[in-house]
Coordinates of C-alpha atoms and ligand atoms in Angstrom, one line a residue:
M1 CA 5.8 -5.4 32.3
E2 CA 3.9 -3.8 29.1
F3 CA 6.8 -5.2 27.1
K4 CA 5.8 -9.0 28.2
L5 CA 2.3 -8.4 27.1
Y6 CA 3.3 -7.2 23.8
D7 CA 5.9 -9.8 23.4
I8 CA 3.9 -12.8 23.1
R9 CA 2.8 -11.6 19.9
G10 CA 6.1 -13.5 19.1
G11 CA 8.2 -13.6 16.1
N12 CA 8.0 -11.4 13.0
N13 CA 5.8 -8.7 14.3
P14 CA 8.2 -5.7 15.2
L15 CA 8.3 -3.7 18.4
D16 CA 9.2 -0.3 18.4
Q17 CA 11.7 1.4 21.1
L18 CA 8.7 1.5 23.6
G19 CA 7.4 -1.7 23.2
R20 CA 4.7 -1.1 20.9
P21 CA 3.4 -3.6 18.2
L22 CA 2.3 -2.2 14.8
H23 CA -1.7 -3.1 14.5
D24 CA -3.3 -0.2 12.4
L25 CA -2.3 1.3 9.3
R26 CA -4.0 4.4 7.9
I27 CA -3.8 4.6 4.4
S28 CA -4.2 8.2 2.7
V29 CA -5.7 7.3 -1.1
M30 CA -5.9 11.0 -1.9
D31 CA -4.1 14.2 -0.9
R32 CA -6.9 16.5 -2.6
C33 CA -10.1 17.4 -0.5
N34 CA -13.4 18.8 -1.7
F35 CA -13.6 20.9 1.4
R36 CA -11.4 23.7 3.0
C37 CA -11.8 23.0 6.6
P38 CA -9.7 25.9 8.2
Y39 CA -8.2 23.8 10.7
C40 CA -7.1 21.5 8.2
M41 CA -6.7 22.8 4.8
P42 CA -7.1 26.6 5.0
K43 CA -8.2 28.3 2.0
D44 CA -5.5 30.9 1.7
Q45 CA -2.8 27.9 1.7
F46 CA -4.6 25.3 -0.3
H47 CA -5.5 27.7 -3.0
E48 CA -6.1 27.2 -6.8
R49 CA -2.5 27.1 -7.4
Y50 CA -1.3 24.7 -4.7
R51 CA 0.5 21.9 -6.1
F52 CA -1.4 18.7 -5.4
L53 CA 0.1 15.5 -6.5
K54 CA -0.2 14.3 -10.1
S55 CA -2.1 11.0 -10.4
H56 CA 1.1 9.0 -11.5
E57 CA 2.6 10.4 -8.1
R58 CA -0.1 8.8 -6.1
L59 CA 0.4 5.2 -5.3
S60 CA -1.7 3.0 -7.5
F61 CA -3.9 0.4 -6.2
E62 CA -1.6 -2.3 -6.9
E63 CA 1.3 -0.6 -5.0
I64 CA -1.4 0.3 -1.7
V65 CA -2.5 -3.7 -1.7
R66 CA 1.2 -4.8 -2.2
L67 CA 2.3 -2.5 0.9
A68 CA -0.8 -3.5 2.9
R69 CA -0.1 -7.3 2.3
L70 CA 3.6 -6.5 3.7
F71 CA 2.2 -4.5 6.7
A72 CA -0.4 -7.2 7.5
S73 CA 2.4 -9.7 7.6
L74 CA 4.1 -7.7 10.2
G75 CA 0.9 -7.8 12.5
V76 CA -1.1 -5.0 11.0
N77 CA -4.7 -6.4 11.2
K78 CA -6.8 -2.9 10.7
L79 CA -6.8 -0.7 7.8
R80 CA -8.2 2.7 7.7
L81 CA -8.7 4.7 4.4
T82 CA -8.3 8.2 4.5
G83 CA -7.0 11.3 2.9
G84 CA -7.4 14.3 1.8
E85 CA -11.0 13.1 0.9
P86 CA -10.7 9.3 0.0
L87 CA -14.3 9.5 -1.9
L88 CA -12.4 11.7 -4.5
R89 CA -10.3 8.5 -5.3
T90 CA -12.3 6.9 -8.6
N91 CA -13.2 3.1 -7.9
L92 CA -12.3 3.3 -4.3
A93 CA -14.9 0.4 -3.5
D94 CA -12.5 -1.8 -5.5
L95 CA -9.6 -1.0 -3.5
V96 CA -11.6 -2.2 -0.4
G97 CA -12.6 -5.2 -2.3
D98 CA -9.0 -6.0 -2.7
L99 CA -7.6 -5.2 0.7
T100 CA -10.4 -7.4 2.2
S101 CA -8.6 -10.5 0.7
I102 CA -5.6 -10.0 2.3
P103 CA -5.0 -12.7 4.9
G104 CA -4.8 -11.2 8.5
I105 CA -6.8 -7.8 7.7
G106 CA -9.9 -8.5 9.5
D107 CA -11.1 -4.8 9.7
I108 CA -11.3 -2.2 7.0
A109 CA -12.8 1.4 7.9
L110 CA -13.2 4.5 6.1
T111 CA -12.9 8.3 7.0
T112 CA -14.7 10.7 4.9
N113 CA -16.5 14.2 5.0
G114 CA -19.5 12.5 3.8
V115 CA -20.4 14.7 1.0
L116 CA -20.1 12.0 -1.8
L117 CA -21.1 9.1 0.5
A118 CA -24.5 8.8 -0.5
Q119 CA -23.9 7.9 -4.0
H120 CA -20.9 5.2 -2.6
A121 CA -22.1 3.5 0.8
V122 CA -23.9 0.5 -0.9
D123 CA -21.0 -0.3 -3.0
L124 CA -18.4 0.1 -0.3
Q125 CA -20.4 -2.0 2.1
A126 CA -20.8 -4.7 -0.5
N127 CA -17.2 -4.6 -1.1
G128 CA -16.1 -5.4 2.4
L129 CA -16.3 -2.1 4.1
K130 CA -16.9 -2.8 7.8
R131 CA -17.2 0.9 9.3
I132 CA -17.1 4.3 8.7
T133 CA -16.5 7.9 10.1
V134 CA -18.0 10.7 9.0
S135 CA -16.5 14.0 9.8
L136 CA -19.0 16.7 10.9
D137 CA -18.5 19.5 13.1
T138 CA -22.0 21.1 13.6
L139 CA -25.4 20.9 12.5
D140 CA -25.7 24.9 12.0
K141 CA -25.6 25.4 8.4
E142 CA -24.0 28.8 8.1
L143 CA -21.1 27.7 10.5
F144 CA -20.8 24.3 8.8
A145 CA -20.6 26.3 5.5
R146 CA -17.8 28.3 7.4
M147 CA -15.8 25.2 9.0
S148 CA -15.9 23.2 5.5
G149 CA -14.8 26.1 3.4
G150 CA -18.2 26.5 1.9
F151 CA -18.0 23.9 -1.2
A152 CA -20.8 21.7 0.2
A153 CA -24.0 22.0 2.1
L154 CA -24.7 19.9 5.3
D155 CA -27.9 18.3 4.0
Q156 CA -25.2 16.2 1.6
V157 CA -23.3 15.2 4.4
L158 CA -26.7 14.1 6.4
S159 CA -27.7 12.0 3.4
G160 CA -24.4 10.5 3.4
I161 CA -25.1 9.5 7.1
D162 CA -28.4 8.3 6.4
A163 CA -27.3 6.2 3.5
A164 CA -24.4 4.5 5.5
I165 CA -27.0 3.5 8.2
A166 CA -29.3 2.4 5.3
A167 CA -26.3 0.5 3.8
G168 CA -25.6 -1.5 7.3
L169 CA -22.2 0.4 8.0
T170 CA -23.5 0.9 11.7
P171 CA -22.7 2.2 13.9
V172 CA -21.8 5.1 12.1
K173 CA -19.2 7.1 13.9
I174 CA -19.2 10.8 13.6
N175 CA -16.0 12.8 14.2
A176 CA -16.5 16.3 15.6
V177 CA -13.6 18.8 15.8
I178 CA -14.4 21.1 18.8
E179 CA -12.7 24.6 18.7
R180 CA -13.3 26.9 21.7
G181 CA -15.3 30.3 20.5
V182 CA -16.0 28.5 17.0
N183 CA -18.3 25.6 17.3
D184 CA -18.2 24.5 21.0
H185 CA -21.9 26.1 21.6
T186 CA -23.3 23.8 19.1
A187 CA -21.5 20.5 20.6
L188 CA -24.6 19.3 22.2
D189 CA -27.1 19.9 19.1
L190 CA -25.1 16.9 17.6
I191 CA -25.8 14.6 20.5
D192 CA -29.4 15.7 20.4
H193 CA -29.8 14.9 16.8
F194 CA -27.9 11.4 16.7
R195 CA -28.9 10.4 20.3
G196 CA -31.0 7.0 19.8
M197 CA -29.8 6.6 16.3
P198 CA -27.2 3.6 15.2
V199 CA -24.4 6.6 15.4
I200 CA -21.9 7.3 17.9
V201 CA -20.5 11.0 18.0
R202 CA -17.1 11.4 19.2
F203 CA -15.6 14.8 20.0
I204 CA -12.2 15.5 19.1
E205 CA -10.0 18.0 20.7
F206 CA -8.5 20.6 18.0
M207 CA -4.8 19.6 17.5
D208 CA -1.8 21.4 16.2
V209 CA -1.5 18.9 13.5
G210 CA -0.8 19.5 9.7
N211 CA 0.4 23.1 9.5
R212 CA -0.6 26.5 9.5
N213 CA -4.1 26.2 11.2
A214 CA -3.4 28.8 13.7
W215 CA -3.9 26.6 17.0
R216 CA -3.4 27.7 20.2
P217 CA -3.8 25.9 23.3
E218 CA -6.9 28.0 24.4
M219 CA -8.7 27.0 21.5
V220 CA -8.8 23.2 22.8
V221 CA -11.8 22.3 24.7
P222 CA -10.4 19.6 27.1
S223 CA -12.8 16.6 26.7
R224 CA -13.2 16.5 30.4
E225 CA -15.0 20.3 30.4
L226 CA -17.2 19.0 27.5
A227 CA -18.2 15.7 29.2
A228 CA -19.3 17.8 32.2
R229 CA -21.4 20.0 29.9
I230 CA -23.1 17.1 28.2
G231 CA -23.4 14.8 31.6
E232 CA -25.5 17.7 33.0
R233 CA -28.0 17.4 30.3
W234 CA -27.9 13.7 29.6
P235 CA -26.6 11.7 32.3
M236 CA -24.0 9.1 31.4
R237 CA -21.1 7.3 32.6
P238 CA -17.5 5.7 31.3
I239 CA -17.5 2.5 29.7
S240 CA -14.6 0.3 29.0
E241 CA -12.5 0.3 25.9
N242 CA -13.5 -2.2 23.1
Y243 CA -9.8 -2.9 23.0
R244 CA -6.2 -2.1 24.1
G245 CA -5.1 1.3 22.8
E246 CA -8.5 2.6 21.5
V247 CA -8.0 6.0 21.0
A248 CA -11.7 7.1 22.0
Q249 CA -13.1 7.1 25.6
R250 CA -16.2 5.9 25.8
W251 CA -19.6 7.2 27.5
R252 CA -22.9 5.5 27.4
F253 CA -26.0 7.7 28.4
D254 CA -27.8 6.3 31.3
D255 CA -31.2 6.2 29.7
G256 CA -30.0 3.7 27.0
A257 CA -30.0 6.2 24.2
G258 CA -26.6 5.1 23.2
E259 CA -22.8 6.1 23.4
I260 CA -20.6 8.8 22.6
G261 CA -16.7 9.0 22.8
F262 CA -14.0 11.8 23.5
I263 CA -10.6 11.7 21.5
S264 CA -8.4 13.7 24.0
S265 CA -5.4 13.6 22.0
V266 CA -4.2 17.2 23.5
S267 CA -5.3 16.9 27.2
Q268 CA -5.0 13.1 27.5
P269 CA -2.2 12.1 25.1
F270 CA -2.2 8.4 24.1
C271 CA 1.1 7.8 22.7
G272 CA 2.0 5.1 25.2
T273 CA -0.4 2.5 23.4
C274 CA -0.3 3.8 19.9
S275 CA 0.0 1.0 17.2
R276 CA -0.9 3.1 14.4
A277 CA 1.5 3.6 11.4
R278 CA 0.6 5.9 8.3
L279 CA 1.0 5.7 4.5
S280 CA 0.7 9.0 2.8
S281 CA -0.8 8.8 -0.8
D282 CA 2.8 9.2 -2.4
G283 CA 3.9 6.2 -0.7
K284 CA 5.8 7.7 2.7
F285 CA 5.7 5.5 5.5
Y286 CA 5.1 7.7 8.7
T287 CA 5.4 6.3 12.4
C288 CA 3.5 9.2 13.9
L289 CA 0.5 11.9 13.4
F290 CA 3.1 14.7 13.7
A291 CA 5.8 13.1 12.2
T292 CA 7.6 15.4 10.0
H293 CA 9.5 12.7 7.6
G294 CA 8.5 9.6 6.2
L295 CA 10.2 6.6 4.7
D296 CA 9.6 6.6 0.7
L297 CA 8.1 3.4 0.0
R298 CA 7.3 4.5 -3.3
A299 CA 10.8 5.3 -4.7
A300 CA 11.8 1.9 -3.1
M301 CA 8.9 0.0 -4.8
R302 CA 9.3 1.7 -8.0
G303 CA 13.3 1.4 -8.1
G304 CA 12.7 -2.3 -8.1
A305 CA 12.8 -3.4 -4.4
N306 CA 11.6 -6.8 -3.7
D307 CA 9.0 -7.7 -0.9
G308 CA 11.9 -9.0 1.1
E309 CA 13.6 -5.8 1.1
L310 CA 10.3 -3.5 1.6
L311 CA 9.6 -5.7 4.6
Q312 CA 13.1 -5.1 6.2
M313 CA 12.8 -1.3 5.8
I314 CA 9.5 -1.2 7.4
R315 CA 10.5 -3.4 10.3
S316 CA 13.6 -1.7 10.7
T317 CA 11.8 1.8 10.6
W318 CA 9.2 0.7 13.2
R319 CA 11.7 -1.0 15.5
G320 CA 13.3 2.6 15.6
R321 CA 10.2 4.3 16.3
T322 CA 10.5 6.7 19.5
D323 CA 7.5 8.9 18.8
R324 CA 5.3 10.6 21.2
Y325 CA 4.9 14.0 20.2
S326 CA 1.5 14.6 22.2
E327 CA 3.1 13.6 25.3
L328 CA 6.2 15.9 24.7
R329 CA 3.9 18.7 22.8
D330 CA 5.0 21.5 24.9
V331 CA 8.7 21.0 24.7
L332 CA 8.7 20.0 20.9
R333 CA 6.7 23.1 19.9
R334 CA 9.3 25.2 21.9
E335 CA 12.0 23.4 19.8
R336 CA 10.8 22.8 16.1
G337 CA 8.0 25.5 16.1
P338 CA 4.2 24.5 15.1
A339 CA 4.1 21.2 13.4
E340 CA 4.7 21.4 9.7
Q341 CA 3.8 17.8 8.5
K342 CA 1.7 16.7 5.6
I343 CA -1.9 17.3 6.1
E344 CA -3.3 14.2 4.8
M345 CA -1.1 12.6 7.4
Y346 CA -4.1 13.0 9.8
Y347 CA -5.8 10.6 11.5
I348 CA -8.2 10.6 14.2
G349 CA -10.3 8.1 15.8
G350 CA -10.4 4.1 15.3
Ligands
SAM1 C1 -8.0 14.9 7.4 S1 -9.5 14.1 7.6 C2 -9.3 13.2 6.2 C3 -10.7 12.3 6.0 C4 -11.9 13.3 5.3 N1 -11.5 14.2 4.6 C5 -12.4 13.7 6.7 O1 -12.5 14.9 6.7 O2 -13.2 12.8 7.5 C6 -9.6 13.0 9.1 C7 -10.1 13.6 10.2 O3 -9.1 14.3 10.7 C8 -9.8 15.2 11.5 N2 -9.0 16.6 11.6 C9 -8.2 17.4 10.5 N3 -7.6 18.5 11.2 C10 -7.8 18.5 12.6 C11 -7.5 19.2 13.8 N4 -6.6 20.2 13.5 N5 -7.6 18.6 14.9 C12 -8.4 17.7 15.2 N6 -8.7 16.9 14.1 C13 -8.5 17.1 12.7 C14 -10.9 15.8 10.7 O4 -12.3 16.3 11.3 C15 -11.2 14.1 10.1 O5 -12.4 13.8 11.1
SF4_2 S1 -10.6 17.6 7.5 FE1 -11.1 16.1 5.8 S2 -12.6 17.4 4.8 FE2 -11.6 18.9 5.9 S3 -10.3 19.9 4.6 FE3 -9.1 18.1 5.8 S4 -9.2 16.4 4.6 FE4 -11.0 17.8 3.9

């Protein structure tokens, strides 16, 4: 039945082995980051001698735009720029402007840690950015320093959020990764702070992505548990999704003070409707957040592949896609051990 629903999209747009179309592309524009969040880039692994990409190894803006055009012709209508920290990429607003002009792309969003946002929000919005997500795990200054690796101050992120609101990038979404015993006791403070503002706080279950982040199932605070705690203080009810396959479950406060979201990728995986592809900053095309191997589109482009050949590679990779890591987590972790994929492949939220 599901297949028929997707199939009306017709001809050129590929469906994967589970009948899922390709709608979203997450583009990592920068592998480096100015934070060292322990759940993502632990300091002891991403140290001064860690070999990040050299500039010529990253896709150029022209290469990114070329690939985005090709993906758009296969049905992608939403782009999200991410990283690493995307605002470390020089002239990022120019890239946003170029991507906006691609036929079929209706929505461009950005996920950032917010530290450099105050200086870029106006330009990004002026160049066509529609939506922004700022990652902020806690409002406790000392805990914030620990959870970001100690490279920035909470006030900088809060100024970035204010700047995004002032620039009209509303509602601003806040992504908060919640870890049991680390910051779960401060989760309600985030709501208290942002309730009534043009901001949607979304709580993300701590995931075993990207490496070496010492994930253990007992550190995950299931969304149901968190929602119950929040609902006791501020009565709220679930509301319907904005579009099919939205990753966050939405809840609205009964008193009209706005909405919040839960991204329950561990306790309630959403692989069944996943239409997201990922492009790493060195040009690998991944079909899952948890994928360990990607298709090297940079090598193909720099080796002289024409658009038809690139399209064929992308299409057949998507058609062969069977990924549903989150649904099979327990089995796959037993088989392959902790996930070991590229750090910059994360994307959470929509
Ligand atoms: C990898 S970051 C890249 C963009 C930017 N640096 C930022 O932090 O927003 C994208 C999102 O992934 C989330 N993330 C990273 N590691 C995670 C993990 N182990 N579990 C859940 N979410 C994670 C971050 O909190 C952030 O919201
Ligand atoms: S979550 Fe974002 S800010 Fe934190 S280390 Fe990862 S890429 Fe950097």
